[in-house]
mmCIF file of C-alpha atoms in Angstrom:
data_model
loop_
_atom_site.group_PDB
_atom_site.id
_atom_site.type_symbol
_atom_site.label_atom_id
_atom_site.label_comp_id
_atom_site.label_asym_id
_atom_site.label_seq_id
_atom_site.Cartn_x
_atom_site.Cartn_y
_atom_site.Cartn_z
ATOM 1 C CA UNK N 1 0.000 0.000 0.000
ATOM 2 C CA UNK N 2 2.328 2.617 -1.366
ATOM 3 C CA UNK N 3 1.599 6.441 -2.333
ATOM 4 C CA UNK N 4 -0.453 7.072 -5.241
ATOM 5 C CA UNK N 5 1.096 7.347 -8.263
ATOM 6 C CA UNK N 6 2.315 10.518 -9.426
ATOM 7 C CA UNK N 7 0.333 10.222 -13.025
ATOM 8 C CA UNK N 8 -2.607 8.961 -13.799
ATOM 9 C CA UNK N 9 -2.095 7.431 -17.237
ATOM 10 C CA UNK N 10 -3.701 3.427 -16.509
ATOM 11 C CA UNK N 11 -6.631 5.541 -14.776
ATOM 12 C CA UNK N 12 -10.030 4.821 -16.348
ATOM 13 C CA UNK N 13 -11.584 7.026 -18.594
ATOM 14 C CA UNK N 14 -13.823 10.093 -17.154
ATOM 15 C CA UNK N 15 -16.473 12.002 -18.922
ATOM 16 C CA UNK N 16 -13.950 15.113 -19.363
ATOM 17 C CA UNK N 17 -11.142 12.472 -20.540
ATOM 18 C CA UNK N 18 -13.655 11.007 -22.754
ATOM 19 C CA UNK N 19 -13.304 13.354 -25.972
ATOM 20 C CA UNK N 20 -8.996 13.405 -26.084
ATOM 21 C CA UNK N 21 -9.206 9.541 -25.311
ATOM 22 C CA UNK N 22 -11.572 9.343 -28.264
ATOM 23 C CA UNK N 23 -14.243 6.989 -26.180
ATOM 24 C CA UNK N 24 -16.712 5.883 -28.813
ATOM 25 C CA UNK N 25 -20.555 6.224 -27.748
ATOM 26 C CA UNK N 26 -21.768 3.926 -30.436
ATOM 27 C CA UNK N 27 -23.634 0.579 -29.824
ATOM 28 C CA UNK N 28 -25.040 -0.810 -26.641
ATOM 29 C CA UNK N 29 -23.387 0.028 -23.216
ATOM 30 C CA UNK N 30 -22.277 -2.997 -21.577
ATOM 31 C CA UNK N 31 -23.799 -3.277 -18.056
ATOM 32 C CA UNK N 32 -22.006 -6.669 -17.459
ATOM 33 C CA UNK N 33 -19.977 -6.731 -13.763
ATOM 34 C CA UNK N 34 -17.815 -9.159 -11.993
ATOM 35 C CA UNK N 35 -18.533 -9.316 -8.513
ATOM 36 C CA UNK N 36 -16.554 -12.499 -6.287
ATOM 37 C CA UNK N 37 -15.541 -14.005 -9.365
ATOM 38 C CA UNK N 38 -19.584 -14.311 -10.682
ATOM 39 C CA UNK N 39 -20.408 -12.933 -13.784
ATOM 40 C CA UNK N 40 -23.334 -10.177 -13.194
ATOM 41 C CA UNK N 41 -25.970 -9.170 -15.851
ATOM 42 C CA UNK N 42 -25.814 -5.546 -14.337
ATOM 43 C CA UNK N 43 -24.089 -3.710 -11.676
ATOM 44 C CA UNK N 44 -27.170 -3.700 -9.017
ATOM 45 C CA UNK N 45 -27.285 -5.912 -6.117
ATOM 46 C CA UNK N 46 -30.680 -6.499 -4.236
ATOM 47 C CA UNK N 47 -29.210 -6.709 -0.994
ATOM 48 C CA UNK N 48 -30.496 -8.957 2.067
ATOM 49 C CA UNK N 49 -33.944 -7.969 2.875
ATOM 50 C CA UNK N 50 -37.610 -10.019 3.143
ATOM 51 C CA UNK N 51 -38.068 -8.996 -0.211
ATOM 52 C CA UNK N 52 -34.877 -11.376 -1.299
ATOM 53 C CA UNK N 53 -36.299 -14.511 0.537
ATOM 54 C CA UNK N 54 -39.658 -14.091 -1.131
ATOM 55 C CA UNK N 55 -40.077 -16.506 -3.959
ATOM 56 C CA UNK N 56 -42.950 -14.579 -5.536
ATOM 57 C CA UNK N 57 -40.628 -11.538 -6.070
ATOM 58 C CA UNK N 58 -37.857 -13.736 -7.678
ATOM 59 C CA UNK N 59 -39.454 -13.157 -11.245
ATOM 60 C CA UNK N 60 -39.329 -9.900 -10.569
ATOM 61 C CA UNK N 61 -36.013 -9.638 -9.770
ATOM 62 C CA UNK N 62 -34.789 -11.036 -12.601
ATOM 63 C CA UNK N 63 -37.222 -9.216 -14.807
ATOM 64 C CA UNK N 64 -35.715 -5.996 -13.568
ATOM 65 C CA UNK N 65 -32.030 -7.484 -15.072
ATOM 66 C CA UNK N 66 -31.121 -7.581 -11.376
ATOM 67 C CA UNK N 67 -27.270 -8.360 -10.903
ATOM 68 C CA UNK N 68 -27.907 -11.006 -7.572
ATOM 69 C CA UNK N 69 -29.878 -11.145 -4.806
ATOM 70 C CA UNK N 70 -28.109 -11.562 -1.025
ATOM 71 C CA UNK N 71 -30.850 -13.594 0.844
ATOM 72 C CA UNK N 72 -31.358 -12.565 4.590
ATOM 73 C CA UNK N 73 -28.732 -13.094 7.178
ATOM 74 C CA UNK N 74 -29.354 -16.699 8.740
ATOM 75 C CA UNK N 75 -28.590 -15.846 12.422
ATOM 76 C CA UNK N 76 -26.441 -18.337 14.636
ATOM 77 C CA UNK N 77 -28.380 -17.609 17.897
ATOM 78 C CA UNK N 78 -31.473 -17.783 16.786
ATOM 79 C CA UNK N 79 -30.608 -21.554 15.354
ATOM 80 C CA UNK N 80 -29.297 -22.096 18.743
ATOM 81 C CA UNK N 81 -32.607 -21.052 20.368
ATOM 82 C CA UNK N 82 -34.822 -22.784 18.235
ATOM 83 C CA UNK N 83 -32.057 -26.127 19.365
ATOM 84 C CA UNK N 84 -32.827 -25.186 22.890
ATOM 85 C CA UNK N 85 -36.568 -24.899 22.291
ATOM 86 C CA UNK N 86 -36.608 -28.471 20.381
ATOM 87 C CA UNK N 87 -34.857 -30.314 23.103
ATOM 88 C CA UNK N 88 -36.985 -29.071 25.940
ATOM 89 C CA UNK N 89 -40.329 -29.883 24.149
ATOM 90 C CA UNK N 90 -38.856 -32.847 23.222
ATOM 91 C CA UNK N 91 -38.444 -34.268 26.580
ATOM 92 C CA UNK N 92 -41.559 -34.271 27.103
ATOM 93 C CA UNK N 93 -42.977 -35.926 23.858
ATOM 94 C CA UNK N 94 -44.290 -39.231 24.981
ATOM 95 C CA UNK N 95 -45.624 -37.855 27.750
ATOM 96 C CA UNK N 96 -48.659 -36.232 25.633
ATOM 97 C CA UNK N 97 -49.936 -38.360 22.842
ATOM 98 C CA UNK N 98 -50.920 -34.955 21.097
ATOM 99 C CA UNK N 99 -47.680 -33.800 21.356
ATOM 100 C CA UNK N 100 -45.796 -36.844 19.842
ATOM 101 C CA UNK N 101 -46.688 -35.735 15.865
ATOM 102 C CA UNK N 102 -46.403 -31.814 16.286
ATOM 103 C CA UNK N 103 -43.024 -32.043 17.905
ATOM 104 C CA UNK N 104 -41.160 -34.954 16.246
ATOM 105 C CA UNK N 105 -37.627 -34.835 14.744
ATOM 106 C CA UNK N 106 -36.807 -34.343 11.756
ATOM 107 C CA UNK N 107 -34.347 -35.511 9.465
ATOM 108 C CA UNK N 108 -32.515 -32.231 10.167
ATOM 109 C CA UNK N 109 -32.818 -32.372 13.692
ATOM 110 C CA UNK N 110 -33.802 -28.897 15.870
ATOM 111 C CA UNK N 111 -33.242 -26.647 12.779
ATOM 112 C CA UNK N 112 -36.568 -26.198 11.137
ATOM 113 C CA UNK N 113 -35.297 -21.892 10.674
ATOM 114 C CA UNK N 114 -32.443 -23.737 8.993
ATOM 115 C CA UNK N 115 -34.549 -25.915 6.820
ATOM 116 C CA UNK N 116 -36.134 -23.193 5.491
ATOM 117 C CA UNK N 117 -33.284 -21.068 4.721
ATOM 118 C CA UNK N 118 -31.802 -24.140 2.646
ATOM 119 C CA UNK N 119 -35.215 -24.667 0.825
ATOM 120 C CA UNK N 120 -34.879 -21.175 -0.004
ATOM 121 C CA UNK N 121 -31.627 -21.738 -1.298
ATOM 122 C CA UNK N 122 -32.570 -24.304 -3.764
ATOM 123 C CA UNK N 123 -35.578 -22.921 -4.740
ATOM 124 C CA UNK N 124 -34.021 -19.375 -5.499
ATOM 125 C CA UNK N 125 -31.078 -21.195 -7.537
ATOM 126 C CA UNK N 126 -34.021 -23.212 -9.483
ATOM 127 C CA UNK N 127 -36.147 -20.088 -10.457
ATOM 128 C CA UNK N 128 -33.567 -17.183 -10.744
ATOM 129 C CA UNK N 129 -31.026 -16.946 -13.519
ATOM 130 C CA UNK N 130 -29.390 -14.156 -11.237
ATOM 131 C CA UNK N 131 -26.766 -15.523 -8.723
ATOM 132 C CA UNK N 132 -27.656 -16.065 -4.819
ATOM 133 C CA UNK N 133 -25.960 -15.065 -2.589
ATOM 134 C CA UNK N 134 -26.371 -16.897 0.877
ATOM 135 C CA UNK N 135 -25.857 -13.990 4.185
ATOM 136 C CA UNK N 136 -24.590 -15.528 7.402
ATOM 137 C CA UNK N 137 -24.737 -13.871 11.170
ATOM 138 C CA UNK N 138 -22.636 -15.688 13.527
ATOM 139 C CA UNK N 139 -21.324 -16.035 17.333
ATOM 140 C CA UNK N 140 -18.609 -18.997 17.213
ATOM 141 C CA UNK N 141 -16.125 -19.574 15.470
ATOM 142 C CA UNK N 142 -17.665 -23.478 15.394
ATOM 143 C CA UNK N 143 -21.123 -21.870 14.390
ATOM 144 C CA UNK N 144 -20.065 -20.137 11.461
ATOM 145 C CA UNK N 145 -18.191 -22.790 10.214
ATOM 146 C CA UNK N 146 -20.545 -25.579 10.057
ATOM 147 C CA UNK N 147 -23.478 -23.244 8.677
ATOM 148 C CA UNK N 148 -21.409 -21.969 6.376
ATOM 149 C CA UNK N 149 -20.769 -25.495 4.879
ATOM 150 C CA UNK N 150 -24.226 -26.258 5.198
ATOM 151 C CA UNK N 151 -25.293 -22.954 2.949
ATOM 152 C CA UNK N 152 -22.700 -23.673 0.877
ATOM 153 C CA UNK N 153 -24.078 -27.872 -0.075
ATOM 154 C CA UNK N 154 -27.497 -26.411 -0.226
ATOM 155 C CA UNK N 155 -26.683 -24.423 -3.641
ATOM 156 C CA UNK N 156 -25.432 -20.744 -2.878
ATOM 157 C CA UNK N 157 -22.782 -19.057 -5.200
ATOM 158 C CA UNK N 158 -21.536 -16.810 -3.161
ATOM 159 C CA UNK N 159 -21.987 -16.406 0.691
ATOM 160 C CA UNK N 160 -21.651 -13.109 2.959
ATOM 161 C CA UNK N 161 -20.775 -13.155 6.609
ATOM 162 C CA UNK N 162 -22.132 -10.345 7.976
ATOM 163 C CA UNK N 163 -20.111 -9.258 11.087
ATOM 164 C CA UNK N 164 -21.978 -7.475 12.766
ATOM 165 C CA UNK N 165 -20.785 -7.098 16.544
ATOM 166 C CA UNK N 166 -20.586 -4.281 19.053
ATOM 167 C CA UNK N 167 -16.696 -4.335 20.246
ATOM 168 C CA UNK N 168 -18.267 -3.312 23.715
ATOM 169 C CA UNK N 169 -15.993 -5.290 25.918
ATOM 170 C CA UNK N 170 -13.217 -3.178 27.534
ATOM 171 C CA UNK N 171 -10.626 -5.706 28.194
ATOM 172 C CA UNK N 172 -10.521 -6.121 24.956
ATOM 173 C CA UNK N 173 -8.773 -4.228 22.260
ATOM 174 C CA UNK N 174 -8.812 -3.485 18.732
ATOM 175 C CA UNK N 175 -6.122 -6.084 18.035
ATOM 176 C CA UNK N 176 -7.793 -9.068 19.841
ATOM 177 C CA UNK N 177 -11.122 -7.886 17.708
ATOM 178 C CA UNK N 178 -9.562 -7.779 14.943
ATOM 179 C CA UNK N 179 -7.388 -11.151 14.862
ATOM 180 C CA UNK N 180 -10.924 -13.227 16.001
ATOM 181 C CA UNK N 181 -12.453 -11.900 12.883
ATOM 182 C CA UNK N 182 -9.993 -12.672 11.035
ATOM 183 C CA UNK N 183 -9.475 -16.262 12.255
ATOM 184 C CA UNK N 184 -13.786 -16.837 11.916
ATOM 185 C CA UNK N 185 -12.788 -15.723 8.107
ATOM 186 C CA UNK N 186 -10.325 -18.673 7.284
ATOM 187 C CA UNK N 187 -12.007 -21.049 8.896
ATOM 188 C CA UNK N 188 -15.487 -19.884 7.118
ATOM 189 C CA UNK N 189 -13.441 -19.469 3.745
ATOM 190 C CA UNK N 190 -11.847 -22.842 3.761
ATOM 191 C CA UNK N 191 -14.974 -24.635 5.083
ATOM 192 C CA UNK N 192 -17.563 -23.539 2.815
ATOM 193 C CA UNK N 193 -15.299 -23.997 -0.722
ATOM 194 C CA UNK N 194 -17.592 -20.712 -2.262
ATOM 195 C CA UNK N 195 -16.726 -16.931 -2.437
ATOM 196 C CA UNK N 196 -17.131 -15.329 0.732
ATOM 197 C CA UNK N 197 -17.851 -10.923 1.243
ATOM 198 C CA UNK N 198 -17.256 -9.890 4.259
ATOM 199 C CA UNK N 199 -19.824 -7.349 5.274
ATOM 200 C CA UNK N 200 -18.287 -4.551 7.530
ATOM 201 C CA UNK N 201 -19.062 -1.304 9.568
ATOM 202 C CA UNK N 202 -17.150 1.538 9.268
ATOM 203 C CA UNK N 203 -15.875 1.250 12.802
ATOM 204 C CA UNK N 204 -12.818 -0.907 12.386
ATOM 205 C CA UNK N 205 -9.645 1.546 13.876
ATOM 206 C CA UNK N 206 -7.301 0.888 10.884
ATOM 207 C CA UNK N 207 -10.167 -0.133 8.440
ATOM 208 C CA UNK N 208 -7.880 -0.563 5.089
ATOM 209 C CA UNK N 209 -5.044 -2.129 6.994
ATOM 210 C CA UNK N 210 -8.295 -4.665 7.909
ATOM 211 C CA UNK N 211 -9.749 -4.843 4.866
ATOM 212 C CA UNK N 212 -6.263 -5.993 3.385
ATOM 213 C CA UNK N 213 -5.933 -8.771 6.168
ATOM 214 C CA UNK N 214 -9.369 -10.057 5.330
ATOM 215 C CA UNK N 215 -7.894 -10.389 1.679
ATOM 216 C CA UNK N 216 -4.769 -12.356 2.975
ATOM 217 C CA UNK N 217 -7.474 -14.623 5.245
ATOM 218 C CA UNK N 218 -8.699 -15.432 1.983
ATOM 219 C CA UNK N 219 -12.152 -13.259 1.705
ATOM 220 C CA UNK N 220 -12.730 -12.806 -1.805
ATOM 221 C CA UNK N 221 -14.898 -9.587 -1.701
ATOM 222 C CA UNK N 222 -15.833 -6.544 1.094
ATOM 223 C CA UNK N 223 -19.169 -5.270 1.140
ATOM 224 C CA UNK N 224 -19.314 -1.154 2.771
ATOM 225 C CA UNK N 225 -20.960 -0.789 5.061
ATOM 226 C CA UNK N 226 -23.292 -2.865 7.203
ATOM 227 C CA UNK N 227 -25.560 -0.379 8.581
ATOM 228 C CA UNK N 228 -26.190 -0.937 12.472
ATOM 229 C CA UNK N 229 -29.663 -0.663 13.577
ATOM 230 C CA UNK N 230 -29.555 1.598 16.835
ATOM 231 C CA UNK N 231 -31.186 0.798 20.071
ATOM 232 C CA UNK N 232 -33.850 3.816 21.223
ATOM 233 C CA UNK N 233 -35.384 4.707 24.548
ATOM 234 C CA UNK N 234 -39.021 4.575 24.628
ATOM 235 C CA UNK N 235 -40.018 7.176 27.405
ATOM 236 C CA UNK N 236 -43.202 6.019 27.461
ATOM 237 C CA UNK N 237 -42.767 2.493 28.639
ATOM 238 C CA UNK N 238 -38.832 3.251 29.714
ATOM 239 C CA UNK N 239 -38.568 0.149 27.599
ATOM 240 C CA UNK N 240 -35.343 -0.658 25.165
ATOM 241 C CA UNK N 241 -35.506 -1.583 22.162
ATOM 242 C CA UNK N 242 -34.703 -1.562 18.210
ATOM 243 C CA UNK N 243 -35.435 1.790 15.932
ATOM 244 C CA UNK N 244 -35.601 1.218 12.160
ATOM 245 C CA UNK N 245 -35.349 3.903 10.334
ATOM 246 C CA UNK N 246 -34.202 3.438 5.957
ATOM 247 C CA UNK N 247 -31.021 4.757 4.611
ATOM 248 C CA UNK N 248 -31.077 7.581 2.248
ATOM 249 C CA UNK N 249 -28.714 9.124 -0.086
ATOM 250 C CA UNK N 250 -26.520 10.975 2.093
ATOM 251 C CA UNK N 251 -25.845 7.973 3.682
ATOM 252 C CA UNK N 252 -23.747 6.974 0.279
ATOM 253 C CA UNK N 253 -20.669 9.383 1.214
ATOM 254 C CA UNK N 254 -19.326 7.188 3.923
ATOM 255 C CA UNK N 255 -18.828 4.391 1.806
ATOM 256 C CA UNK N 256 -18.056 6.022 -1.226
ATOM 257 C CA UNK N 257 -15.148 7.892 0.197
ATOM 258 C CA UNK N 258 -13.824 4.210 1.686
ATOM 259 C CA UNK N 259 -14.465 2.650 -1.800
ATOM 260 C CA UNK N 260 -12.799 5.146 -3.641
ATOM 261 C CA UNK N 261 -9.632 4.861 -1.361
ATOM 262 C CA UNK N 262 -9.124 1.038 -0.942
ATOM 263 C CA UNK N 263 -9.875 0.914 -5.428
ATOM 264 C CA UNK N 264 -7.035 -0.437 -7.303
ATOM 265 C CA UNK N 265 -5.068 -1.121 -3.759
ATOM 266 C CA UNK N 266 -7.638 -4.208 -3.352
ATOM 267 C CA UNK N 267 -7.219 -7.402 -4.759
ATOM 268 C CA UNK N 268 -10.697 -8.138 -4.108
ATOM 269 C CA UNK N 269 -14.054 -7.380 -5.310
ATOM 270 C CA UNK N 270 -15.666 -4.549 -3.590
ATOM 271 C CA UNK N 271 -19.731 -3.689 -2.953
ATOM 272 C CA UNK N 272 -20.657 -0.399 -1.963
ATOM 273 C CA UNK N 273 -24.284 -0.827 0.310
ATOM 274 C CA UNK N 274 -26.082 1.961 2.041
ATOM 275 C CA UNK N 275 -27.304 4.713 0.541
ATOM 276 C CA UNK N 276 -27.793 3.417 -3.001
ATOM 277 C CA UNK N 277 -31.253 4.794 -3.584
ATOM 278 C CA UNK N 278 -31.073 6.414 -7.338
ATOM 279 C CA UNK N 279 -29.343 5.722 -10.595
ATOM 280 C CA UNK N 280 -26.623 8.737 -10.060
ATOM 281 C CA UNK N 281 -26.361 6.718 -6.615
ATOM 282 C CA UNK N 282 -25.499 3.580 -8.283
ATOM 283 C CA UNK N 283 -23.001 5.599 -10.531
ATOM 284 C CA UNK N 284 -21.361 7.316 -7.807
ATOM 285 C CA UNK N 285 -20.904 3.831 -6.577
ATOM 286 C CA UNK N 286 -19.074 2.380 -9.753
ATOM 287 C CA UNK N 287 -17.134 5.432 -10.390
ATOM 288 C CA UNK N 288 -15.542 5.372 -7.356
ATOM 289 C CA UNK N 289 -14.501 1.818 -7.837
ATOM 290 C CA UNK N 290 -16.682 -0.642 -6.757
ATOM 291 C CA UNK N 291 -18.071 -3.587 -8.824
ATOM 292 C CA UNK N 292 -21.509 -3.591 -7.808
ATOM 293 C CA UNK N 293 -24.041 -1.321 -6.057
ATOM 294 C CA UNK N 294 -26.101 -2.833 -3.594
ATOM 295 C CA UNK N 295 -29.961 -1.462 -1.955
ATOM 296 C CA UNK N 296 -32.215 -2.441 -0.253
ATOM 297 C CA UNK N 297 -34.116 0.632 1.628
ATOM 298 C CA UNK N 298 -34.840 1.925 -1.853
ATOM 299 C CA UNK N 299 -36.762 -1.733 -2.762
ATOM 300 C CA UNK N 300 -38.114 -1.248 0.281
ATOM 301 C CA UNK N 301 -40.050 1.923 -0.545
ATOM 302 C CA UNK N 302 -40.285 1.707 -4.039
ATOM 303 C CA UNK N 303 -40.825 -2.013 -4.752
ATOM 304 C CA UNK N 304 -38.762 -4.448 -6.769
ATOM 305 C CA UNK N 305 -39.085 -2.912 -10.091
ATOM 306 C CA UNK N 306 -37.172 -0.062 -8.579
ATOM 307 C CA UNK N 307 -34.239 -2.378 -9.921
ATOM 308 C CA UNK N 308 -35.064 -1.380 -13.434
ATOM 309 C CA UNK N 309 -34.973 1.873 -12.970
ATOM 310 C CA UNK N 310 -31.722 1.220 -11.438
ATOM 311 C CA UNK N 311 -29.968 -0.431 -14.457
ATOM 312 C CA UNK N 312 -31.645 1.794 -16.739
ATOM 313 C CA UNK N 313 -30.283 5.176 -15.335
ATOM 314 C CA UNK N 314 -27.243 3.539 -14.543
ATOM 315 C CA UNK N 315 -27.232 2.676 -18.928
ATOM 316 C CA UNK N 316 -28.425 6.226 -19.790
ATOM 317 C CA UNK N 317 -25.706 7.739 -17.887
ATOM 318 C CA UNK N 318 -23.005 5.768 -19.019
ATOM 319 C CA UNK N 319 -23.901 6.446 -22.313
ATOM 320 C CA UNK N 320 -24.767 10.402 -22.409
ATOM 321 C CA UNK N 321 -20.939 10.318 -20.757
ATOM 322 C CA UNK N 322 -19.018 8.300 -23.377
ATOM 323 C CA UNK N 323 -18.731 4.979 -21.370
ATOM 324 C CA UNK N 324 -18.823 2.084 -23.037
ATOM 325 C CA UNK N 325 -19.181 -0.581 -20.084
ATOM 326 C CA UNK N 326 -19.497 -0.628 -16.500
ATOM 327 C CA UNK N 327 -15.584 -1.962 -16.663
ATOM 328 C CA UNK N 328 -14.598 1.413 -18.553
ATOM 329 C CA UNK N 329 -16.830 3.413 -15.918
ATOM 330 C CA UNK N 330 -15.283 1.360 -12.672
ATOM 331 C CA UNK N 331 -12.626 3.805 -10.592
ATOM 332 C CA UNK N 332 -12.417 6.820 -13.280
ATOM 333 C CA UNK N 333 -13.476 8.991 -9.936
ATOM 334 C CA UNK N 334 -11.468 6.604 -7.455
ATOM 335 C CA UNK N 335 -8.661 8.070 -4.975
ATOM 336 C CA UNK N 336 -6.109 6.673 -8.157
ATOM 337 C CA UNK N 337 -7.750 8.412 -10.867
ATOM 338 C CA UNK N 338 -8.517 11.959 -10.097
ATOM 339 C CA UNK N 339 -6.605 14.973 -9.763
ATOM 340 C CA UNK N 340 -6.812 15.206 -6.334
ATOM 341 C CA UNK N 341 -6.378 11.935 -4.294
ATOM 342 C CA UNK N 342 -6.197 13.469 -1.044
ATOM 343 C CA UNK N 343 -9.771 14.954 -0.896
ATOM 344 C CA UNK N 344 -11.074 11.476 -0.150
ATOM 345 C CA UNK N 345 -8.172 11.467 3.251
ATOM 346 C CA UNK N 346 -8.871 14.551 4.573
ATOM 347 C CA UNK N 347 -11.963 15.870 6.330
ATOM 348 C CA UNK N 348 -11.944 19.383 4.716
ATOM 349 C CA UNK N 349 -13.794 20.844 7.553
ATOM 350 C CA UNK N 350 -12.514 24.014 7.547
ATOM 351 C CA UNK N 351 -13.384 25.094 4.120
ATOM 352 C CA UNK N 352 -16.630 23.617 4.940
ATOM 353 C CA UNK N 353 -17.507 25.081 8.073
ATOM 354 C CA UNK N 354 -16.644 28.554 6.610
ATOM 355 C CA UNK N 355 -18.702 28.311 3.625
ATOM 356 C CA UNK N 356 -21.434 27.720 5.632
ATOM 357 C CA UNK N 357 -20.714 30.694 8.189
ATOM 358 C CA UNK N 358 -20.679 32.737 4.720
ATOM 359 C CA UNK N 359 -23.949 31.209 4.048
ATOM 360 C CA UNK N 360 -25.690 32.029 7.439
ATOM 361 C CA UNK N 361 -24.389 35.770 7.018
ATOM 362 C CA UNK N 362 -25.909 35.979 3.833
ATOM 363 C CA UNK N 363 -29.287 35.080 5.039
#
């Protein structure tokens, strides 16, 4: 991870390179991505949401030339719980004739929530031409390792482990964090024999440093970021508990910025998520260098054909701007490519903060 280089000359080509490079705009603009070593129709990513496990919106999806989908995260603990459940009504089985059919075993033991998610699997890979990719929340290192396997036999092409954990202990530091994640990744990787995204928050200390171990572990992809859902006090009942509220576009800077630094530094795919609500969104996303733009609050509030629209303004752009393909598009605005690599480093919050002072005096 050197400086930048001093010229940009193996930069890809921007709109205001496009006329001296002599970028044709003829024929059809090439929407095709490569995202964890799948081949993608388009650049958009339906990410995990219910409307991704929902096999009546699967003809949808790939109506709207979606790229994938990511199906839900399949928590750990909530496997666990449902083991726990099993084997306590299951002690008491033969006790209560009525009880013996609606509680008894199954093939796959406790895990009917993991039954599911595996008949989801195969279903998805039987009725979608798009790829699926499998999304993974786990607790042990022994957890995510067998499930992972287990996703991975039941048909997935890719699968994401979302790491989502609150680094809340204090005798622990960033190290010790870092190196457990690190070791749940090779395990996962070499267990499960299928790409594997790590999906991260942007609250790692030393987050490219990370993002470059993750690489070595053997993670074939980041996704930026996973977007924490934050606890909120209800005064009411002065009860605790869970607050969602969608992303919107402003929300796309964070990652954009992180994208744009870690592109061509990376030997890995990269997926910008959060924030992705509009075609210039999704553009944003590609020119700053990564290989597929992911949403799901947008779906969310606009339905699945929102997709379309996607792809389509994503095409229209590409070609009012001289761009040929996705691949020509991918970086041209990355921290390697422009002028001015050190905008995406530093906070600029001086100039800021005084051109909004000038603003307020003008009012």
């Amino acid at each position: 991870m050197g400086p930048w280089p001093d010229n940009n000359d193996d930069a890809p080509v921007g709109a205001n390179q496009r006329v001296l490079a002599g970028v044709t705009t003829t024929g059809a603009v090439s929407l095709e991505t490569n995202y964890l070593g799948l081949s993608l129709r388009s650049p958009i990513v339906a990410s995990a949401s219910p409307l991704t496990a929902d096999p009546e919106m699967w003809a949808e999806f790939d109506a709207a030339n979606v790229g994938a989908i990511v199906l839900p995260s399949l928590f750990e603990e909530q496997l666990d719980q449902e083991a726990s459940e099993h084997e306590a009504l299951s002690q008491f089985a033969d006790m209560n004739p009525e009880a013996v059919s609606g509680y008894a075993t199954t093939p796959y033991g406790y895990a009917h929530g993991l039954n599911r998610y595996l008949d989801i699997i195969t279903q998805a890979k039987q009725t979608l031409n798009a790829p699926v990719i499998a999304s993974l929340n786990g607790v042990t290192v022994g957890g995510w390792m067998s499930y992972a396997t287990t996703l991975a036999e039941a048909g997935a092409d890719a699968l994401e482990l979302n790491v989502y954990r609150i680094a809340a202990d204090p005798t622990k530091d960033a190290a010790a964090v870092e190196q457990e994640t690190l070791k749940v990744v090779e395990q996962v990787v070499a267990a499960a024999g299928i790409p594997v995204a790590v999906k991260l928050s942007p609250y790692w200390s030393a987050l490219a440093n990370f993002t470059h171990q993750l690489v070595d572990a053997g993670a074939s992809g980041v996704v930026l970021f996973n977007r924490f859902y934050q606890p909120d006090i209800n005064l009411d009942t002065l009860t605790l508990g869970p607050r969602l509220v969608l992303s919107t576009s402003d929300e796309l800077r964070l990652p954009l910025r992180w994208v744009a630094l870690l592109h061509g530094r990376l030997e890995a795919s990269i997926a910008i998520t959060t924030g992705v609500h509009t075609g210039d969104d999704a553009v944003k996303a590609l020119l700053s260098g990564a290989d597929v733009a992911m949403t799901t609050s947008a779906l969310l509030h606009h339905g699945v054909d929102h997709v379309a629209t996607l792809v389509a303004e994503v095409s229209d752009w590409l070609t009012l701007n001289g761009y040929t393909s996705v691949a020509q598009a991918r970086g041209a605005m990355s921290a390697k490519a422009v002028a001015d690599p050190a905008a995406y480093a530093r906070a600029n919050y001086l100039d800021e903060i005084t051109r909004a002072a000038q603003q307020f005096r003008r009012r």
